[in-house]
Amino acid sequence: MSIKLTPIDSVDNISKEDFVNNYLNPRKPLIIRKATESWPALQKWTFEYLKEVVGDQTVPLYNSSKADPSKAINASATEMKFGDYIDLIQKQPTDLRIFLFDPIKHAPRLLDDYRSPSDLMGGFLDKYPNMFFGGAGSVTFLHYDIDLAHIFHTHFNGRKHVMLFDQKWTERLYCIPFATYALEDYDIENPDFTKFPALDGIEGQEAILEHGDTLFMPTGYWHWMKYLTGSFSISLRAWDKSWAIKAKSLYNLTVQRKFDNIMKARFKKEYMDWKEGLAIKRANNALLQAGHNIKNIFILLWGLFRYFECF
């Protein structure tokens, strides 16, 4: 029993034509090792530099605890001054993370230090970059981004373990209904296949991101990330050309999110228990369907063998 993981494709550099034909259009992940060679951030973005430009801003922090049923999915666990947090993640492991840090709001000087990879594709939301910080051992739970944007995720000052899964595995990853994250009761690094049998046999990709590496995650890709050392990343987002995906993004951000927050606030644990139960039911049904499909293929192949055996 296992999850089947293969390495994410990796290149030093890539032409627009190759990127569009081999990764953007087929929506396939890629690591570009030298995409940041021209970025001032590659050298400038040290922990001390970030402390200098951000200052004593108080920032919300997130931990690895299971989400409170009565709160929105992005509710923070605590808060701390940015400089104190940077000191913390340099000194010791911690599960505390900074999530969706806005450099425009908190430190506009940072905007001069990086470049959107517009030489590879268009549609970038240049006014909406996000930064993420984590201590050694901290984990970003398994999810896909609610806005369904393409993401260029660049890592700095450390190492991060990444796992990615295609949307076709959504149900077997125990996706929570009316949400874009998975059931939080299993460890994707070391799952209990007895309790979560739908995970057995799913296929994904993985890599270790180093300083300056840029990971291209196509729209809708499930991702799980673990900080191996205290470090940070920046995500640049770009719209997919598909109007159907844009419409689904708008639905996720408005109707679905609003409905889910209302139901959480009103029914709390009862609502979350129902959603988790439905996630398990759907995962088990998807596993049964996969087994049924394999059985049908075997029957078809056996029939063909018997047919040709007659000649």
Tab-separated table of C-alpha atoms in Angstrom:
chain	number	residue	atom	x	y	z
A	1	MET	CA	0.000	0.000	0.000
A	2	SER	CA	1.419	3.360	-0.960
A	3	ILE	CA	0.997	6.722	-2.588
A	4	LYS	CA	2.924	6.710	-5.862
A	5	LEU	CA	5.128	9.802	-6.073
A	6	THR	CA	7.384	10.761	-8.976
A	7	PRO	CA	9.773	13.743	-9.225
A	8	ILE	CA	8.457	17.050	-10.531
A	9	ASP	CA	10.113	17.966	-13.832
A	10	SER	CA	13.013	20.388	-13.338
A	11	VAL	CA	14.943	22.684	-15.698
A	12	ASP	CA	17.434	25.494	-15.234
A	13	ASN	CA	15.710	27.697	-17.823
A	14	ILE	CA	12.987	27.223	-20.424
A	15	SER	CA	11.758	29.019	-23.539
A	16	LYS	CA	8.220	30.361	-23.769
A	17	GLU	CA	7.384	27.924	-26.557
A	18	ASP	CA	8.523	24.896	-24.557
A	19	PHE	CA	6.824	26.136	-21.409
A	20	VAL	CA	3.477	26.780	-23.109
A	21	ASN	CA	3.467	23.547	-25.128
A	22	ASN	CA	4.830	21.175	-22.487
A	23	TYR	CA	3.620	22.627	-19.178
A	24	LEU	CA	1.086	25.480	-19.395
A	25	ASN	CA	-1.310	24.010	-21.960
A	26	PRO	CA	-1.198	20.438	-20.600
A	27	ARG	CA	-1.268	21.890	-17.054
A	28	LYS	CA	1.815	20.057	-15.852
A	29	PRO	CA	3.968	21.196	-12.882
A	30	LEU	CA	7.553	22.330	-13.386
A	31	ILE	CA	10.471	23.608	-11.285
A	32	ILE	CA	12.586	26.338	-12.906
A	33	ARG	CA	15.864	26.514	-11.005
A	34	LYS	CA	17.253	29.752	-12.451
A	35	ALA	CA	14.093	31.795	-13.070
A	36	THR	CA	15.187	34.223	-10.343
A	37	GLU	CA	18.714	34.935	-11.593
A	38	SER	CA	17.745	38.508	-12.520
A	39	TRP	CA	15.830	39.168	-9.290
A	40	PRO	CA	17.480	41.510	-6.768
A	41	ALA	CA	15.613	39.403	-4.182
A	42	LEU	CA	17.868	36.421	-4.829
A	43	GLN	CA	20.661	38.150	-2.921
A	44	LYS	CA	18.815	40.851	-0.961
A	45	TRP	CA	16.098	38.839	0.739
A	46	THR	CA	17.834	37.745	3.894
A	47	PHE	CA	16.026	37.467	7.215
A	48	GLU	CA	17.682	40.651	8.458
A	49	TYR	CA	16.684	42.576	5.336
A	50	LEU	CA	13.064	41.528	5.714
A	51	LYS	CA	13.061	42.582	9.353
A	52	GLU	CA	14.402	45.958	8.278
A	53	VAL	CA	11.805	46.655	5.586
A	54	VAL	CA	8.767	45.185	7.342
A	55	GLY	CA	9.550	46.654	10.753
A	56	ASP	CA	7.510	45.948	13.869
A	57	GLN	CA	4.294	45.013	12.081
A	58	THR	CA	2.125	42.621	14.079
A	59	VAL	CA	1.221	39.645	11.907
A	60	PRO	CA	-1.281	36.783	12.321
A	61	LEU	CA	0.197	33.305	12.714
A	62	TYR	CA	-1.236	29.909	11.829
A	63	ASN	CA	-0.480	26.504	13.316
A	64	SER	CA	-1.096	22.855	12.439
A	65	SER	CA	-4.186	22.402	14.587
A	66	LYS	CA	-7.335	21.137	12.956
A	67	ALA	CA	-9.627	23.965	11.864
A	68	ASP	CA	-12.179	25.231	14.389
A	69	PRO	CA	-15.642	24.384	12.958
A	70	SER	CA	-17.021	27.769	13.973
A	71	LYS	CA	-14.308	29.794	12.219
A	72	ALA	CA	-13.342	30.564	8.648
A	73	ILE	CA	-10.638	28.291	7.206
A	74	ASN	CA	-8.074	31.110	7.271
A	75	ALA	CA	-8.612	32.045	10.933
A	76	SER	CA	-5.278	32.650	12.718
A	77	ALA	CA	-4.132	30.923	15.901
A	78	THR	CA	-2.177	33.819	17.421
A	79	GLU	CA	-0.161	36.901	16.443
A	80	MET	CA	3.359	38.229	16.944
A	81	LYS	CA	5.589	41.073	15.845
A	82	PHE	CA	7.158	40.201	12.503
A	83	GLY	CA	10.733	40.649	13.739
A	84	ASP	CA	10.137	38.387	16.740
A	85	TYR	CA	8.695	35.725	14.471
A	86	ILE	CA	11.709	35.863	12.131
A	87	ASP	CA	13.991	35.438	15.139
A	88	LEU	CA	11.916	32.461	16.274
A	89	ILE	CA	12.090	30.497	13.011
A	90	GLN	CA	15.850	31.022	12.789
A	91	LYS	CA	16.416	29.651	16.295
A	92	GLN	CA	14.154	26.621	16.588
A	93	PRO	CA	11.498	24.437	14.963
A	94	THR	CA	7.906	25.685	15.260
A	95	ASP	CA	4.623	24.869	13.585
A	96	LEU	CA	3.714	28.564	13.401
A	97	ARG	CA	3.437	30.010	9.884
A	98	ILE	CA	2.705	33.346	8.270
A	99	PHE	CA	0.072	32.792	5.613
A	100	LEU	CA	-0.870	35.161	2.734
A	101	PHE	CA	1.462	37.965	3.817
A	102	ASP	CA	0.847	40.980	1.538
A	103	PRO	CA	4.160	42.701	0.674
A	104	ILE	CA	2.361	45.664	-0.926
A	105	LYS	CA	0.529	46.421	2.307
A	106	HIS	CA	3.335	45.707	4.760
A	107	ALA	CA	6.547	46.431	2.849
A	108	PRO	CA	6.086	48.065	-0.583
A	109	ARG	CA	9.886	48.229	-1.033
A	110	LEU	CA	9.836	44.485	-1.659
A	111	LEU	CA	7.954	45.046	-4.918
A	112	ASP	CA	11.153	46.304	-6.566
A	113	ASP	CA	13.003	43.073	-5.839
A	114	TYR	CA	11.170	40.473	-7.943
A	115	ARG	CA	9.717	40.097	-11.439
A	116	SER	CA	6.638	38.307	-12.744
A	117	PRO	CA	7.690	35.701	-15.343
A	118	SER	CA	5.808	37.489	-18.127
A	119	ASP	CA	8.366	36.134	-20.600
A	120	LEU	CA	6.646	32.759	-20.153
A	121	MET	CA	2.959	33.721	-20.035
A	122	GLY	CA	0.540	36.593	-19.469
A	123	GLY	CA	-2.362	37.193	-17.117
A	124	PHE	CA	-0.382	37.956	-13.951
A	125	LEU	CA	-2.154	39.581	-11.014
A	126	ASP	CA	0.786	41.832	-10.204
A	127	LYS	CA	-1.115	43.695	-7.483
A	128	TYR	CA	-1.776	40.513	-5.517
A	129	PRO	CA	1.483	38.756	-4.622
A	130	ASN	CA	1.576	36.749	-1.408
A	131	MET	CA	4.416	35.680	0.858
A	132	PHE	CA	4.548	32.664	3.161
A	133	PHE	CA	6.870	32.000	6.113
A	134	GLY	CA	7.364	28.853	8.171
A	135	GLY	CA	9.530	27.364	10.873
A	136	ALA	CA	11.266	24.000	10.524
A	137	GLY	CA	8.638	21.266	10.653
A	138	SER	CA	5.656	23.503	9.950
A	139	VAL	CA	3.175	22.180	7.396
A	140	THR	CA	0.785	23.746	4.929
A	141	PHE	CA	-2.206	21.389	4.889
A	142	LEU	CA	-3.253	19.656	1.685
A	143	HIS	CA	-5.415	21.980	-0.437
A	144	TYR	CA	-5.803	23.676	-3.783
A	145	ASP	CA	-6.140	27.427	-4.181
A	146	ILE	CA	-9.698	28.685	-4.143
A	147	ASP	CA	-9.164	31.225	-6.940
A	148	LEU	CA	-7.863	28.532	-9.352
A	149	ALA	CA	-4.979	30.704	-10.559
A	150	HIS	CA	-1.745	29.391	-12.032
A	151	ILE	CA	0.942	29.863	-9.355
A	152	PHE	CA	4.671	30.576	-9.604
A	153	HIS	CA	5.959	29.794	-6.120
A	154	THR	CA	9.563	30.857	-5.393
A	155	HIS	CA	11.390	29.746	-2.249
A	156	PHE	CA	14.109	31.563	-0.263
A	157	ASN	CA	16.647	30.941	2.506
A	158	GLY	CA	16.031	27.286	3.145
A	159	ARG	CA	14.405	24.070	1.955
A	160	LYS	CA	10.800	22.994	1.539
A	161	HIS	CA	9.270	19.600	0.724
A	162	VAL	CA	6.398	19.780	-1.766
A	163	MET	CA	3.815	17.205	-2.856
A	164	LEU	CA	1.394	17.867	-5.731
A	165	PHE	CA	-1.713	16.014	-6.900
A	166	ASP	CA	-3.850	16.449	-9.998
A	167	GLN	CA	-7.546	17.368	-9.672
A	168	LYS	CA	-8.518	13.902	-10.866
A	169	TRP	CA	-7.636	12.622	-7.390
A	170	THR	CA	-9.862	15.156	-5.577
A	171	GLU	CA	-12.414	12.712	-4.198
A	172	ARG	CA	-9.829	10.106	-3.201
A	173	LEU	CA	-7.895	12.788	-1.293
A	174	TYR	CA	-10.971	13.142	0.930
A	175	CYS	CA	-11.833	16.642	-0.269
A	176	ILE	CA	-14.149	18.426	2.162
A	177	PRO	CA	-17.448	19.449	0.480
A	178	PHE	CA	-17.931	23.178	-0.166
A	179	ALA	CA	-14.202	23.715	0.413
A	180	THR	CA	-10.852	23.366	-1.329
A	181	TYR	CA	-8.950	21.440	1.340
A	182	ALA	CA	-8.705	17.795	2.359
A	183	LEU	CA	-9.724	15.989	5.513
A	184	GLU	CA	-7.152	16.922	8.133
A	185	ASP	CA	-7.225	13.580	9.967
A	186	TYR	CA	-4.476	11.860	7.960
A	187	ASP	CA	-0.772	12.489	7.454
A	188	ILE	CA	-0.039	12.559	3.717
A	189	GLU	CA	3.633	11.740	4.446
A	190	ASN	CA	2.707	8.572	6.312
A	191	PRO	CA	-0.989	7.789	5.801
A	192	ASP	CA	-2.892	5.061	7.610
A	193	PHE	CA	-4.278	3.133	4.637
A	194	THR	CA	-6.467	1.036	6.910
A	195	LYS	CA	-8.402	4.122	8.020
A	196	PHE	CA	-8.078	5.967	4.700
A	197	PRO	CA	-7.994	3.262	2.000
A	198	ALA	CA	-8.832	5.659	-0.842
A	199	LEU	CA	-5.302	7.080	-0.592
A	200	ASP	CA	-3.754	3.778	-1.626
A	201	GLY	CA	-2.561	3.924	-5.211
A	202	ILE	CA	-3.123	7.605	-5.908
A	203	GLU	CA	-0.391	9.263	-7.937
A	204	GLY	CA	1.394	12.527	-7.222
A	205	GLN	CA	4.636	14.393	-7.681
A	206	GLU	CA	7.167	15.707	-5.196
A	207	ALA	CA	10.331	17.787	-4.912
A	208	ILE	CA	12.550	19.637	-2.466
A	209	LEU	CA	12.631	23.374	-3.199
A	210	GLU	CA	15.931	25.156	-2.555
A	211	HIS	CA	16.827	28.861	-2.363
A	212	GLY	CA	15.763	30.583	-5.595
A	213	ASP	CA	13.785	27.668	-7.045
A	214	THR	CA	10.479	28.528	-8.717
A	215	LEU	CA	7.678	25.954	-8.771
A	216	PHE	CA	4.982	26.319	-11.430
A	217	MET	CA	1.698	24.884	-10.119
A	218	PRO	CA	-1.077	24.803	-12.729
A	219	THR	CA	-4.600	25.850	-11.865
A	220	GLY	CA	-6.357	23.615	-9.374
A	221	TYR	CA	-3.360	21.504	-8.372
A	222	TRP	CA	-3.541	20.082	-4.866
A	223	HIS	CA	-0.423	20.936	-2.865
A	224	TRP	CA	1.061	20.060	0.512
A	225	MET	CA	4.206	21.758	1.770
A	226	LYS	CA	6.535	21.160	4.706
A	227	TYR	CA	9.263	23.598	5.731
A	228	LEU	CA	12.429	21.586	6.323
A	229	THR	CA	14.187	24.702	7.640
A	230	GLY	CA	12.952	28.127	8.714
A	231	SER	CA	12.393	29.875	5.379
A	232	PHE	CA	9.898	31.738	3.201
A	233	SER	CA	8.370	31.945	-0.274
A	234	ILE	CA	6.526	34.310	-2.588
A	235	SER	CA	3.652	33.296	-4.865
A	236	LEU	CA	2.841	35.142	-8.075
A	237	ARG	CA	-0.533	34.356	-9.618
A	238	ALA	CA	-1.818	34.374	-13.186
A	239	TRP	CA	-5.279	33.773	-14.605
A	240	ASP	CA	-5.992	30.740	-16.748
A	241	LYS	CA	-7.368	31.664	-20.184
A	242	SER	CA	-10.407	29.423	-19.743
A	243	TRP	CA	-13.599	31.381	-19.009
A	244	ALA	CA	-15.061	28.256	-17.419
A	245	ILE	CA	-12.220	28.214	-14.878
A	246	LYS	CA	-12.617	31.954	-14.273
A	247	ALA	CA	-16.327	31.438	-13.648
A	248	LYS	CA	-15.606	28.584	-11.210
A	249	SER	CA	-13.081	30.813	-9.438
A	250	LEU	CA	-15.692	33.546	-9.009
A	251	TYR	CA	-18.188	30.998	-7.706
A	252	ASN	CA	-15.639	29.627	-5.199
A	253	LEU	CA	-14.742	33.089	-3.909
A	254	THR	CA	-18.319	34.315	-3.540
A	255	VAL	CA	-21.162	31.791	-3.391
A	256	GLN	CA	-19.307	28.743	-2.051
A	257	ARG	CA	-17.180	30.564	0.520
A	258	LYS	CA	-20.114	32.644	1.807
A	259	PHE	CA	-22.379	29.602	2.094
A	260	ASP	CA	-19.703	27.582	3.897
A	261	ASN	CA	-18.955	30.353	6.399
A	262	ILE	CA	-22.663	30.837	7.151
A	263	MET	CA	-23.167	27.121	7.735
A	264	LYS	CA	-20.083	26.916	9.966
A	265	ALA	CA	-21.219	29.842	12.061
A	266	ARG	CA	-24.736	28.468	12.470
A	267	PHE	CA	-24.224	24.718	12.866
A	268	LYS	CA	-20.553	24.507	13.904
A	269	LYS	CA	-19.475	20.934	14.766
A	270	GLU	CA	-22.650	19.333	13.435
A	271	TYR	CA	-22.020	20.829	10.004
A	272	MET	CA	-18.329	19.900	9.998
A	273	ASP	CA	-19.087	16.323	11.078
A	274	TRP	CA	-21.541	16.035	8.179
A	275	LYS	CA	-18.991	17.401	5.717
A	276	GLU	CA	-16.254	15.060	6.921
A	277	GLY	CA	-18.606	12.096	6.746
A	278	LEU	CA	-19.536	13.009	3.179
A	279	ALA	CA	-15.847	13.381	2.242
A	280	ILE	CA	-15.198	9.837	3.498
A	281	LYS	CA	-18.244	8.464	1.699
A	282	ARG	CA	-17.219	10.091	-1.591
A	283	ALA	CA	-13.634	8.836	-1.242
A	284	ASN	CA	-14.808	5.279	-0.641
A	285	ASN	CA	-17.172	5.466	-3.632
A	286	ALA	CA	-14.347	6.771	-5.837
A	287	LEU	CA	-12.143	3.881	-4.699
A	288	LEU	CA	-14.898	1.364	-5.496
A	289	GLN	CA	-15.384	2.933	-8.914
A	290	ALA	CA	-11.662	2.713	-9.620
A	291	GLY	CA	-11.705	-0.959	-8.692
A	292	HIS	CA	-14.756	-1.499	-10.908
A	293	ASN	CA	-13.004	0.160	-13.855
A	294	ILE	CA	-9.915	-2.014	-13.387
A	295	LYS	CA	-12.116	-5.127	-13.263
A	296	ASN	CA	-13.842	-4.091	-16.522
A	297	ILE	CA	-10.484	-3.548	-18.219
A	298	PHE	CA	-9.320	-6.981	-17.085
A	299	ILE	CA	-12.524	-8.584	-18.400
A	300	LEU	CA	-12.086	-6.775	-21.720
A	301	LEU	CA	-8.465	-7.895	-22.068
A	302	TRP	CA	-9.377	-11.453	-21.149
A	303	GLY	CA	-12.153	-11.430	-23.739
A	304	LEU	CA	-9.777	-10.185	-26.405
A	305	PHE	CA	-7.264	-12.869	-25.488
A	306	ARG	CA	-9.887	-15.593	-25.788
A	307	TYR	CA	-11.091	-14.140	-29.085
A	308	PHE	CA	-7.667	-14.160	-30.721
A	309	GLU	CA	-6.948	-17.576	-29.216
A	310	CYS	CA	-9.649	-18.979	-31.477
A	311	PHE	CA	-7.709	-18.115	-34.667
